[in-house]
GROMACS .gro file of C-alpha atoms in nm:
model
  234
    1MET     CA    1  -2.274  -0.599  -0.074
    2THR     CA    2  -2.056  -0.903  -0.135
    3HIS     CA    3  -2.027  -1.120   0.177
    4GLN     CA    4  -1.706  -1.292   0.073
    5GLU     CA    5  -1.364  -1.153   0.144
    6LEU     CA    6  -1.183  -1.014  -0.158
    7ARG     CA    7  -0.892  -1.238  -0.255
    8VAL     CA    8  -0.563  -1.058  -0.319
    9LEU     CA    9  -0.241  -1.164  -0.489
   10VAL     CA   10   0.071  -0.954  -0.428
   11VAL     CA   11   0.328  -0.944  -0.710
   12ASP     CA   12   0.665  -0.783  -0.634
   13ASP     CA   13   1.021  -0.894  -0.706
   14ASP     CA   14   1.132  -0.756  -0.368
   15PHE     CA   15   1.059  -1.033  -0.116
   16MET     CA   16   1.064  -0.793   0.179
   17ILE     CA   17   0.819  -0.548   0.021
   18ALA     CA   18   0.590  -0.831  -0.092
   19LYS     CA   19   0.585  -0.969   0.262
   20LEU     CA   20   0.518  -0.625   0.407
   21HIS     CA   21   0.230  -0.554   0.171
   22GLY     CA   22   0.089  -0.904   0.211
   23LYS     CA   23   0.090  -0.880   0.590
   24PHE     CA   24  -0.079  -0.542   0.574
   25ILE     CA   25  -0.348  -0.660   0.331
   26SER     CA   26  -0.425  -0.969   0.542
   27LYS     CA   27  -0.511  -0.739   0.834
   28GLN     CA   28  -0.761  -0.533   0.634
   29LYS     CA   29  -1.129  -0.602   0.689
   30GLY     CA   30  -1.291  -0.758   0.385
   31TYR     CA   31  -0.965  -0.887   0.237
   32GLN     CA   32  -0.785  -1.220   0.222
   33LEU     CA   33  -0.425  -1.261   0.107
   34VAL     CA   34  -0.413  -1.569  -0.116
   35GLY     CA   35  -0.050  -1.555  -0.227
   36SER     CA   36   0.265  -1.365  -0.318
   37ALA     CA   37   0.462  -1.395  -0.641
   38HIS     CA   38   0.804  -1.256  -0.728
   39SER     CA   39   0.830  -1.310  -1.103
   40TYR     CA   40   0.620  -1.290  -1.420
   41ASP     CA   41   0.592  -1.669  -1.463
   42GLU     CA   42   0.510  -1.731  -1.098
   43ALA     CA   43   0.251  -1.454  -1.096
   44LEU     CA   44   0.079  -1.576  -1.412
   45LYS     CA   45   0.052  -1.931  -1.275
   46MET     CA   46  -0.089  -1.804  -0.946
   47VAL     CA   47  -0.346  -1.585  -1.124
   48GLN     CA   48  -0.460  -1.889  -1.324
   49ILE     CA   49  -0.477  -2.119  -1.021
   50LEU     CA   50  -0.593  -1.887  -0.742
   51GLU     CA   51  -0.823  -1.660  -0.947
   52PRO     CA   52  -0.781  -1.355  -0.721
   53ASP     CA   53  -1.022  -1.065  -0.720
   54LEU     CA   54  -0.738  -0.815  -0.698
   55VAL     CA   55  -0.368  -0.813  -0.791
   56LEU     CA   56  -0.126  -0.565  -0.635
   57LEU     CA   57   0.122  -0.552  -0.923
   58ASP     CA   58   0.468  -0.397  -0.941
   59VAL     CA   59   0.580  -0.292  -1.289
   60TYR     CA   60   0.932  -0.432  -1.253
   61LEU     CA   61   0.973  -0.810  -1.252
   62PRO     CA   62   1.295  -1.006  -1.318
   63ASP     CA   63   1.159  -1.204  -1.615
   64GLY     CA   64   0.912  -0.959  -1.766
   65SER     CA   65   0.712  -0.648  -1.691
   66GLY     CA   66   0.398  -0.590  -1.492
   67ILE     CA   67   0.239  -0.432  -1.797
   68GLU     CA   68   0.303  -0.747  -2.001
   69LEU     CA   69   0.150  -0.954  -1.721
   70LEU     CA   70  -0.151  -0.723  -1.715
   71ARG     CA   71  -0.186  -0.756  -2.093
   72THR     CA   72  -0.174  -1.137  -2.067
   73ILE     CA   73  -0.432  -1.140  -1.788
   74ARG     CA   74  -0.669  -0.936  -2.004
   75LEU     CA   75  -0.609  -1.155  -2.311
   76GLN     CA   76  -0.696  -1.460  -2.102
   77ASN     CA   77  -1.016  -1.289  -1.983
   78LYS     CA   78  -0.928  -1.329  -1.618
   79ARG     CA   79  -1.184  -1.148  -1.405
   80CYS     CA   80  -0.949  -0.973  -1.166
   81ASP     CA   81  -0.873  -0.609  -1.097
   82VAL     CA   82  -0.525  -0.462  -1.070
   83ILE     CA   83  -0.362  -0.191  -0.862
   84LEU     CA   84  -0.042  -0.097  -1.042
   85ILE     CA   85   0.275   0.006  -0.857
   86THR     CA   86   0.501   0.231  -1.061
   87ALA     CA   87   0.745   0.523  -1.041
   88ALA     CA   88   0.657   0.888  -1.097
   89LYS     CA   89   0.865   0.915  -1.416
   90GLU     CA   90   0.684   0.630  -1.593
   91LEU     CA   91   0.387   0.824  -1.728
   92GLU     CA   92   0.363   0.607  -2.039
   93ILE     CA   93   0.338   0.298  -1.819
   94VAL     CA   94   0.055   0.455  -1.622
   95GLU     CA   95  -0.116   0.531  -1.954
   96ASP     CA   96  -0.075   0.167  -2.063
   97GLY     CA   97  -0.209   0.057  -1.727
   98PHE     CA   98  -0.527   0.258  -1.772
   99ARG     CA   99  -0.560   0.121  -2.124
  100PHE     CA  100  -0.566  -0.229  -1.975
  101GLY     CA  101  -0.815  -0.134  -1.706
  102ILE     CA  102  -0.623  -0.087  -1.380
  103ILE     CA  103  -0.846   0.031  -1.098
  104ASP     CA  104  -0.579   0.236  -0.924
  105TYR     CA  105  -0.208   0.309  -0.918
  106LEU     CA  106   0.045   0.376  -0.645
  107ILE     CA  107   0.350   0.586  -0.723
  108LYS     CA  108   0.672   0.502  -0.540
  109PRO     CA  109   0.756   0.582  -0.273
  110PHE     CA  110   0.423   0.543  -0.096
  111ASP     CA  111   0.321   0.452   0.257
  112LEU     CA  112   0.076   0.197   0.391
  113ILE     CA  113  -0.187   0.463   0.458
  114GLN     CA  114  -0.204   0.528   0.084
  115LEU     CA  115  -0.234   0.156   0.017
  116GLN     CA  116  -0.511   0.138   0.275
  117THR     CA  117  -0.696   0.424   0.104
  118SER     CA  118  -0.678   0.241  -0.227
  119LEU     CA  119  -0.801  -0.085  -0.071
  120ASN     CA  120  -1.087   0.091   0.106
  121LYS     CA  121  -1.205   0.250  -0.218
  122TYR     CA  122  -1.190  -0.080  -0.402
  123LEU     CA  123  -1.389  -0.251  -0.127
  124GLN     CA  124  -1.650   0.025  -0.150
  125PHE     CA  125  -1.660  -0.013  -0.527
  126LYS     CA  126  -1.721  -0.389  -0.510
  127SER     CA  127  -1.977  -0.352  -0.232
  128ARG     CA  128  -2.177  -0.090  -0.420
  129LEU     CA  129  -2.150  -0.275  -0.749
  130PHE     CA  130  -2.311  -0.586  -0.603
  131SER     CA  131  -2.572  -0.389  -0.408
  132PHE     CA  132  -2.738  -0.242  -0.719
  133THR     CA  133  -3.020  -0.436  -0.877
  134GLN     CA  134  -3.046  -0.196  -1.168
  135LEU     CA  135  -2.791   0.033  -1.331
  136ASP     CA  136  -2.852   0.384  -1.458
  137GLN     CA  137  -2.620   0.675  -1.543
  138SER     CA  138  -2.617   0.820  -1.190
  139THR     CA  139  -2.521   0.477  -1.054
  140VAL     CA  140  -2.238   0.446  -1.303
  141ASN     CA  141  -2.115   0.796  -1.217
  142ASP     CA  142  -2.113   0.700  -0.852
  143LEU     CA  143  -1.906   0.389  -0.924
  144LYS     CA  144  -1.659   0.582  -1.141
  145LYS     CA  145  -1.564   0.800  -0.845
  146LEU     CA  146  -1.428   0.492  -0.669
  147ARG     CA  147  -1.215   0.362  -0.954
  148VAL     CA  148  -0.904   0.577  -0.905
  149SER     CA  149  -0.794   0.737  -0.580
  150GLU     CA  150  -0.651   1.086  -0.620
  151SER     CA  151  -0.461   1.056  -0.293
  152THR     CA  152  -0.243   0.777  -0.432
  153SER     CA  153  -0.120   0.980  -0.727
  154ALA     CA  154   0.123   1.187  -0.520
  155PRO     CA  155   0.461   1.060  -0.398
  156LEU     CA  156   0.488   0.968  -0.030
  157ASN     CA  157   0.719   1.250   0.056
  158GLN     CA  158   0.948   1.484  -0.132
  159LYS     CA  159   1.218   1.433   0.132
  160GLY     CA  160   1.301   1.083   0.005
  161ILE     CA  161   1.121   0.864   0.259
  162ASP     CA  162   1.199   0.497   0.194
  163LEU     CA  163   0.920   0.249   0.271
  164ARG     CA  164   1.150  -0.017   0.420
  165THR     CA  165   1.330   0.227   0.649
  166LEU     CA  166   0.998   0.375   0.755
  167GLU     CA  167   0.867   0.030   0.842
  168LYS     CA  168   1.178  -0.053   1.049
  169ILE     CA  169   1.129   0.257   1.261
  170ARG     CA  170   0.753   0.203   1.283
  171ASN     CA  171   0.803  -0.155   1.406
  172CYS     CA  172   1.043  -0.040   1.679
  173LEU     CA  173   0.776   0.192   1.812
  174ILE     CA  174   0.489  -0.055   1.773
  175HIS     CA  175   0.669  -0.327   1.970
  176SER     CA  176   0.787  -0.101   2.251
  177PRO     CA  177   0.560  -0.065   2.556
  178ASP     CA  178   0.735   0.260   2.646
  179SER     CA  179   0.813   0.585   2.467
  180LEU     CA  180   1.155   0.584   2.301
  181SER     CA  181   1.417   0.846   2.228
  182ALA     CA  182   1.553   0.897   1.877
  183ASP     CA  183   1.883   0.745   1.990
  184GLN     CA  184   1.711   0.431   2.119
  185ILE     CA  185   1.509   0.393   1.799
  186ALA     CA  186   1.819   0.441   1.583
  187LYS     CA  187   2.001   0.160   1.766
  188LEU     CA  188   1.702  -0.076   1.753
  189ALA     CA  189   1.635  -0.011   1.383
  190GLY     CA  190   2.001  -0.012   1.278
  191VAL     CA  191   1.963   0.331   1.119
  192SER     CA  192   2.175   0.643   1.166
  193LEU     CA  193   2.056   0.897   1.423
  194SER     CA  194   2.016   1.175   1.165
  195THR     CA  195   1.806   0.948   0.940
  196THR     CA  196   1.596   0.837   1.235
  197ARG     CA  197   1.522   1.198   1.329
  198THR     CA  198   1.415   1.275   0.971
  199TYR     CA  199   1.172   0.983   0.969
  200LEU     CA  200   1.038   1.065   1.315
  201SER     CA  201   0.968   1.422   1.205
  202TYR     CA  202   0.778   1.287   0.905
  203MET     CA  203   0.580   1.044   1.124
  204VAL     CA  204   0.490   1.324   1.368
  205GLU     CA  205   0.366   1.534   1.075
  206GLU     CA  206   0.156   1.240   0.954
  207GLN     CA  207   0.022   1.191   1.310
  208GLU     CA  208   0.156   0.836   1.320
  209VAL     CA  209   0.375   0.925   1.616
  210THR     CA  210   0.330   1.153   1.914
  211GLU     CA  211   0.623   1.350   2.050
  212GLU     CA  212   0.662   1.430   2.420
  213GLN     CA  213   0.932   1.591   2.630
  214GLN     CA  214   1.082   1.445   2.945
  215TYR     CA  215   1.241   1.700   3.175
  216GLY     CA  216   1.538   1.611   3.393
  217THR     CA  217   1.709   1.802   3.668
  218VAL     CA  218   1.964   1.961   3.433
  219GLY     CA  219   2.015   2.013   3.061
  220ARG     CA  220   1.774   2.010   2.773
  221PRO     CA  221   1.454   1.803   2.788
  222LEU     CA  222   1.462   1.459   2.627
  223ARG     CA  223   1.232   1.410   2.330
  224LEU     CA  224   1.044   1.079   2.341
  225TYR     CA  225   0.827   0.919   2.074
  226ARG     CA  226   0.530   0.685   2.089
  227ILE     CA  227   0.324   0.528   1.812
  228THR     CA  228  -0.036   0.651   1.797
  229SER     CA  229  -0.316   0.405   1.863
  230PHE     CA  230  -0.446   0.454   1.505
  231ALA     CA  231  -0.111   0.365   1.348
  232SER     CA  232  -0.052   0.064   1.572
  233SER     CA  233  -0.398  -0.077   1.494
  234ASN     CA  234  -0.314  -0.079   1.124
   0.00000   0.00000   0.00000
């Protein structure tokens, strides 16, 4: 097993998403965030200077494409792996990504649990790779199972869950010492009440949030929400 943390570069033209992913990666055991880039030129320079082990790469960049960056990285023989971020309709881009040796892909929209699954599998892959003193076919077959995560190939949710909105609502719950109502969360997050309820239902289904009922003297019980300990620790 490698004893050094895996160095990660995040490449995304959306500053908010890059910051979100970078913060999440920096909290993962075995990983170190070494930088964030928001354009093709900036990303290429950072790959050359920082020499990351892993690049989390969005396909869309303002001055080029992620696929072109991946092609350049391979032509320059840079020893780094790539997780490609793409959209479900871009099957030809996914095909190009595999051709250039991506280790996994995340289809938008996706949540941080899916990113965590991908990171965990990559960490396992690197650990096992460096633990073998001799390779045979069974060893190679074992390593191949960790190259692409099936769980990341499906969209986050067919209801149209947006990662940024989800993170706003999640943060409201994480930073609150008390359970909150949907109305309170909507006001804190700056999101409509109907949207907030949709996201809370999704988070309850995913077991990120627990739902409880508070009974008063009259009227219907008040539904309150609290982040689960598992979700808050991530």
